[in-house]
Structures are given as C-alpha cells and as structure tokens.
Tab-separated table of C-alpha atoms and ligand atoms in Angstrom:
chain	number	residue	atom	x	y	z
A	1	UNK	CA	-77.235	5.513	-38.065
A	2	UNK	CA	-79.063	1.511	-37.323
A	3	UNK	CA	-79.897	1.596	-33.150
A	4	UNK	CA	-80.621	-1.527	-31.864
A	5	UNK	CA	-81.956	-2.574	-28.035
A	6	UNK	CA	-81.672	-5.706	-26.707
A	7	UNK	CA	-84.018	-6.031	-23.640
A	8	UNK	CA	-83.789	-8.567	-20.688
A	9	UNK	CA	-83.813	-9.385	-17.432
A	10	UNK	CA	-80.120	-10.501	-17.532
A	11	UNK	CA	-79.679	-11.915	-13.442
A	12	UNK	CA	-76.802	-13.193	-14.674
A	13	UNK	CA	-75.673	-11.903	-17.458
A	14	UNK	CA	-74.513	-15.462	-19.242
A	15	UNK	CA	-71.971	-16.129	-22.657
A	16	UNK	CA	-75.318	-16.671	-24.043
A	17	UNK	CA	-76.340	-13.418	-23.976
A	18	UNK	CA	-72.984	-11.727	-24.300
A	19	UNK	CA	-73.307	-13.995	-27.588
A	20	UNK	CA	-76.035	-12.661	-29.356
A	21	UNK	CA	-74.791	-8.831	-27.882
A	22	UNK	CA	-71.376	-9.520	-30.002
A	23	UNK	CA	-73.177	-11.027	-33.051
A	24	UNK	CA	-76.251	-7.609	-33.133
A	25	UNK	CA	-73.690	-4.715	-32.030
A	26	UNK	CA	-71.657	-6.334	-35.434
A	27	UNK	CA	-75.272	-6.055	-36.922
A	28	UNK	CA	-76.150	-2.094	-35.668
A	29	UNK	CA	-74.180	1.063	-35.256
A	30	UNK	CA	-75.256	1.484	-31.910
A	31	UNK	CA	-76.581	-1.238	-29.482
A	32	UNK	CA	-78.155	-0.125	-25.700
A	33	UNK	CA	-78.117	-3.510	-23.215
A	34	UNK	CA	-81.715	-2.603	-20.939
A	35	UNK	CA	-81.719	-4.195	-18.122
A	36	UNK	CA	-85.596	-4.805	-17.479
A	37	UNK	CA	-86.950	-3.608	-13.492
A	38	UNK	CA	-89.369	-6.811	-13.251
A	39	UNK	CA	-91.131	-5.641	-9.984
A	40	UNK	CA	-92.815	-9.017	-10.532
A	41	UNK	CA	-89.332	-10.922	-10.249
A	42	UNK	CA	-86.768	-10.949	-7.131
A	43	UNK	CA	-83.680	-11.066	-8.644
A	44	UNK	CA	-80.703	-12.386	-7.912
A	45	UNK	CA	-78.905	-8.868	-7.932
A	46	UNK	CA	-80.242	-5.375	-8.793
A	47	UNK	CA	-80.999	-3.652	-11.119
A	48	UNK	CA	-77.666	-0.981	-10.346
A	49	UNK	CA	-75.453	-4.477	-10.238
A	50	UNK	CA	-76.903	-5.636	-13.223
A	51	UNK	CA	-75.777	-2.645	-15.306
A	52	UNK	CA	-72.748	-2.575	-13.574
A	53	UNK	CA	-71.991	-5.937	-14.659
A	54	UNK	CA	-72.840	-5.572	-17.982
A	55	UNK	CA	-70.733	-2.815	-18.433
A	56	UNK	CA	-67.970	-4.361	-17.810
A	57	UNK	CA	-68.637	-7.237	-19.087
A	58	UNK	CA	-68.829	-5.060	-22.874
A	59	UNK	CA	-66.401	-2.653	-21.941
A	60	UNK	CA	-64.357	-3.494	-24.988
A	61	UNK	CA	-66.859	-3.446	-27.667
A	62	UNK	CA	-67.238	0.635	-28.009
A	63	UNK	CA	-70.816	0.503	-29.960
A	64	UNK	CA	-72.382	-0.814	-26.827
A	65	UNK	CA	-74.371	1.314	-24.320
A	66	UNK	CA	-75.632	-0.140	-21.054
A	67	UNK	CA	-79.111	1.006	-19.538
A	68	UNK	CA	-81.368	0.176	-17.367
A	69	UNK	CA	-85.854	0.769	-17.755
A	70	UNK	CA	-89.131	0.083	-16.085
A	71	UNK	CA	-92.504	-0.471	-18.024
A	72	UNK	CA	-93.238	-0.898	-21.575
A	73	UNK	CA	-90.646	-1.646	-23.978
A	74	UNK	CA	-92.413	0.121	-26.322
A	75	UNK	CA	-92.518	3.315	-24.122
A	76	UNK	CA	-88.744	3.357	-23.604
A	77	UNK	CA	-87.689	2.456	-27.534
A	78	UNK	CA	-90.074	5.760	-28.411
A	79	UNK	CA	-88.430	8.129	-26.042
A	80	UNK	CA	-84.782	6.454	-27.208
A	81	UNK	CA	-85.861	6.723	-30.947
A	82	UNK	CA	-84.932	3.424	-31.310
A	83	UNK	CA	-87.291	1.065	-33.824
A	84	UNK	CA	-85.666	-2.254	-33.087
A	85	UNK	CA	-85.380	-4.766	-29.877
A	86	UNK	CA	-82.816	-7.392	-30.188
A	87	UNK	CA	-84.029	-11.266	-28.692
A	88	UNK	CA	-82.142	-14.053	-28.791
A	89	UNK	CA	-83.728	-17.837	-29.663
A	90	UNK	CA	-82.780	-20.916	-28.048
A	91	UNK	CA	-85.225	-23.266	-28.521
A	92	UNK	CA	-88.699	-24.143	-29.557
A	93	UNK	CA	-89.770	-22.908	-26.740
A	94	UNK	CA	-88.093	-19.670	-26.570
A	95	UNK	CA	-90.268	-18.882	-29.793
A	96	UNK	CA	-93.931	-19.382	-28.874
A	97	UNK	CA	-93.111	-16.590	-25.960
A	98	UNK	CA	-90.583	-14.463	-27.984
A	99	UNK	CA	-93.392	-14.621	-31.160
A	100	UNK	CA	-96.311	-13.557	-29.043
A	101	UNK	CA	-94.246	-10.351	-27.192
A	102	UNK	CA	-92.599	-9.612	-31.080
A	103	UNK	CA	-96.168	-9.325	-32.133
A	104	UNK	CA	-98.221	-7.535	-28.811
A	105	UNK	CA	-95.096	-5.372	-29.126
A	106	UNK	CA	-95.421	-4.264	-33.102
A	107	UNK	CA	-99.222	-3.975	-32.222
A	108	UNK	CA	-98.855	-1.497	-29.361
A	109	UNK	CA	-96.007	0.896	-31.275
A	110	UNK	CA	-98.259	0.880	-33.858
A	111	UNK	CA	-95.751	-0.873	-36.083
A	112	UNK	CA	-92.719	1.006	-34.997
A	113	UNK	CA	-90.993	-1.633	-33.037
A	114	UNK	CA	-89.764	-4.519	-34.929
A	115	UNK	CA	-87.977	-7.574	-33.171
A	116	UNK	CA	-84.868	-9.410	-34.552
A	117	UNK	CA	-84.107	-12.905	-33.009
A	118	UNK	CA	-81.052	-13.934	-33.809
A	119	UNK	CA	-80.109	-17.999	-33.131
A	120	UNK	CA	-78.170	-18.801	-30.066
A	121	UNK	CA	-74.622	-19.982	-30.870
A	122	UNK	CA	-74.660	-23.759	-30.694
A	123	UNK	CA	-72.341	-24.220	-27.835
A	124	UNK	CA	-74.663	-21.702	-25.794
A	125	UNK	CA	-77.925	-23.626	-26.268
A	126	UNK	CA	-78.033	-24.890	-22.946
A	127	UNK	CA	-77.693	-21.564	-21.306
A	128	UNK	CA	-79.513	-19.841	-19.370
A	129	UNK	CA	-79.403	-17.211	-16.523
A	130	UNK	CA	-81.538	-19.387	-14.031
A	131	UNK	CA	-79.427	-22.901	-14.453
A	132	UNK	CA	-76.949	-20.456	-13.828
A	133	UNK	CA	-78.256	-19.861	-10.344
A	134	UNK	CA	-79.693	-22.959	-9.624
A	135	UNK	CA	-75.382	-24.547	-10.101
A	136	UNK	CA	-73.983	-21.964	-8.304
A	137	UNK	CA	-76.399	-21.993	-5.624
A	138	UNK	CA	-74.763	-25.581	-5.103
A	139	UNK	CA	-71.566	-24.474	-5.427
A	140	UNK	CA	-71.397	-25.909	-9.062
A	141	UNK	CA	-69.025	-25.473	-11.701
A	142	UNK	CA	-70.095	-22.425	-13.658
A	143	UNK	CA	-67.018	-21.486	-15.557
A	144	UNK	CA	-68.044	-22.751	-19.104
A	145	UNK	CA	-71.263	-19.948	-18.470
A	146	UNK	CA	-70.049	-16.472	-17.177
A	147	UNK	CA	-67.335	-14.612	-17.351
A	148	UNK	CA	-64.405	-15.440	-14.143
A	149	UNK	CA	-65.816	-11.959	-12.370
A	150	UNK	CA	-69.583	-12.585	-12.891
A	151	UNK	CA	-68.628	-16.209	-11.295
A	152	UNK	CA	-67.180	-14.932	-8.096
A	153	UNK	CA	-70.046	-12.263	-7.885
A	154	UNK	CA	-72.426	-15.003	-8.407
A	155	UNK	CA	-71.382	-17.520	-5.761
A	156	UNK	CA	-70.787	-14.376	-2.799
A	157	UNK	CA	-74.501	-13.541	-3.520
A	158	UNK	CA	-74.984	-17.533	-2.250
A	159	UNK	CA	-72.104	-16.989	0.868
A	160	UNK	CA	-69.949	-18.837	-1.434
A	161	UNK	CA	-66.078	-17.712	-1.109
B	1	LIG	P1	-85.800	-12.369	-20.175
B	1	LIG	O1	-86.052	-11.174	-20.917
B	1	LIG	O2	-86.590	-13.397	-20.641
B	1	LIG	O3	-86.279	-12.523	-18.439
B	1	LIG	P2	-83.098	-12.919	-19.877
B	1	LIG	O4	-82.121	-12.512	-19.961
B	1	LIG	O5	-83.349	-14.642	-19.633
B	1	LIG	O6	-84.470	-12.539	-20.003
B	1	LIG	O7	-82.560	-13.232	-21.503
B	1	LIG	C1	-83.012	-12.077	-22.468
B	1	LIG	C2	-82.725	-12.421	-23.739
B	1	LIG	O8	-81.831	-13.386	-24.178
B	1	LIG	C3	-84.225	-13.233	-24.485
B	1	LIG	O9	-84.232	-13.021	-25.682
B	1	LIG	C4	-83.521	-15.084	-23.990
B	1	LIG	O10	-84.390	-15.495	-25.188
B	1	LIG	C5	-81.970	-14.302	-24.881
B	1	LIG	N1	-81.593	-15.261	-23.909
B	1	LIG	C6	-80.430	-15.803	-23.036
B	1	LIG	N2	-79.813	-16.896	-23.084
B	1	LIG	C7	-79.214	-17.028	-24.509
B	1	LIG	C8	-78.575	-17.685	-24.976
B	1	LIG	N3	-78.099	-18.620	-24.243
B	1	LIG	N4	-78.593	-18.136	-26.018
B	1	LIG	C9	-79.486	-17.173	-27.040
B	1	LIG	N5	-80.386	-15.892	-27.008
B	1	LIG	C10	-80.377	-16.197	-24.957
C-alpha cells in the first residue's frame, strides 16, 4: 500500500491545499494530512481547530485521514512507517524554500523520506493562508479562497459575523 503524509500549517486550509489533497489522494492509497504544531508561529486557529476543519473539509474523501504532530517531520513519518511527504508548489519562491526542506529531510532521514511535489492548479496559484487572513481581517470577500464554513469561522475569529 502506498501511503503519504501532507504536512503543513493549514492555518486555515484553502482551496489550494484542498486541490493538492484531492490530487494526492488519487495517487496514493492512503493520505494523512497532518497539522504541524509549530511553537514558533502564532496561529489564528489552534491545532485542534485546524484538525477539525480539515476533517470536515475532507470528509468525502475516504482515503484521507487527518492528524497533527510536533517536532521533526522525519521522526513523525518514521513512527507512522511512511516514506513520502507531499508538498505543494505555487511559484519559484516556494521552490527554493521547499527544495531546501526536501533535501534536508532526505539527508536527516538517511534517505528514508522522499518529497513528492504537486504543482498548483493555476486557478489557485495566488492563494495563501496568510493572504486569506489579511483579506478577512478587513472583512473582504474570501469566498473564492476557502469553503463557506471555513470563511464563517475565519470571520468569527476577526469579530465579524
Ligand atoms: P507551511 O507548511 O509552509 O507553513 P501551508 O499550510 O501554507 O504551510 O502549506 C502547506 C503546503 O501546501 C506547502 O507545501 C505549500 O507550498 C502548499 N500550498 C499552499 N497553498 C497552496 C496553493 N494555493 N496551491 C498549491 N500548494 C499550496
């Protein structure tokens, strides 16, 4: 069975992430979308909230599971017995950063963990969690960026109803 992990902050999940999830779930038998508990970032949503949101957003994809982890991805992947990480690429700027992480993970895992990149679908190339948060904080329209129930939760965080 081919399994993969899609790690990320998902703060919040966007249609860009969901597009990568759908496509990775077609390629792999089992996909675990895992929320990274990153102590260095102050998130809008707690890890528990992000896990719940991802569960709801992916409930119709049977081979997708949602989880969370802290610490190094290679340790988490080893514990799960998974050898492939999925990452999404939007632009050259993503590439430089992602290539470095992928190569570091390959080295640290002694060749055990490979990274598979899925390039963004063009309609989502502009989308990032941070731009969604910025737009929402000014009460802008984020309906083309995230599912409706996620948009409500984001507006609630910013005190909009
Ligand atoms: P990170 O792990 O960088 O904190 P994110 O949760 O923002 O972050 O993103 C997780 C992964 O999804 C990253 O590989 C990122 O490049 C990718 N990603 C984010 N937005 C998109 C998008 N619109 N299209 C494709 N991939 C994306």
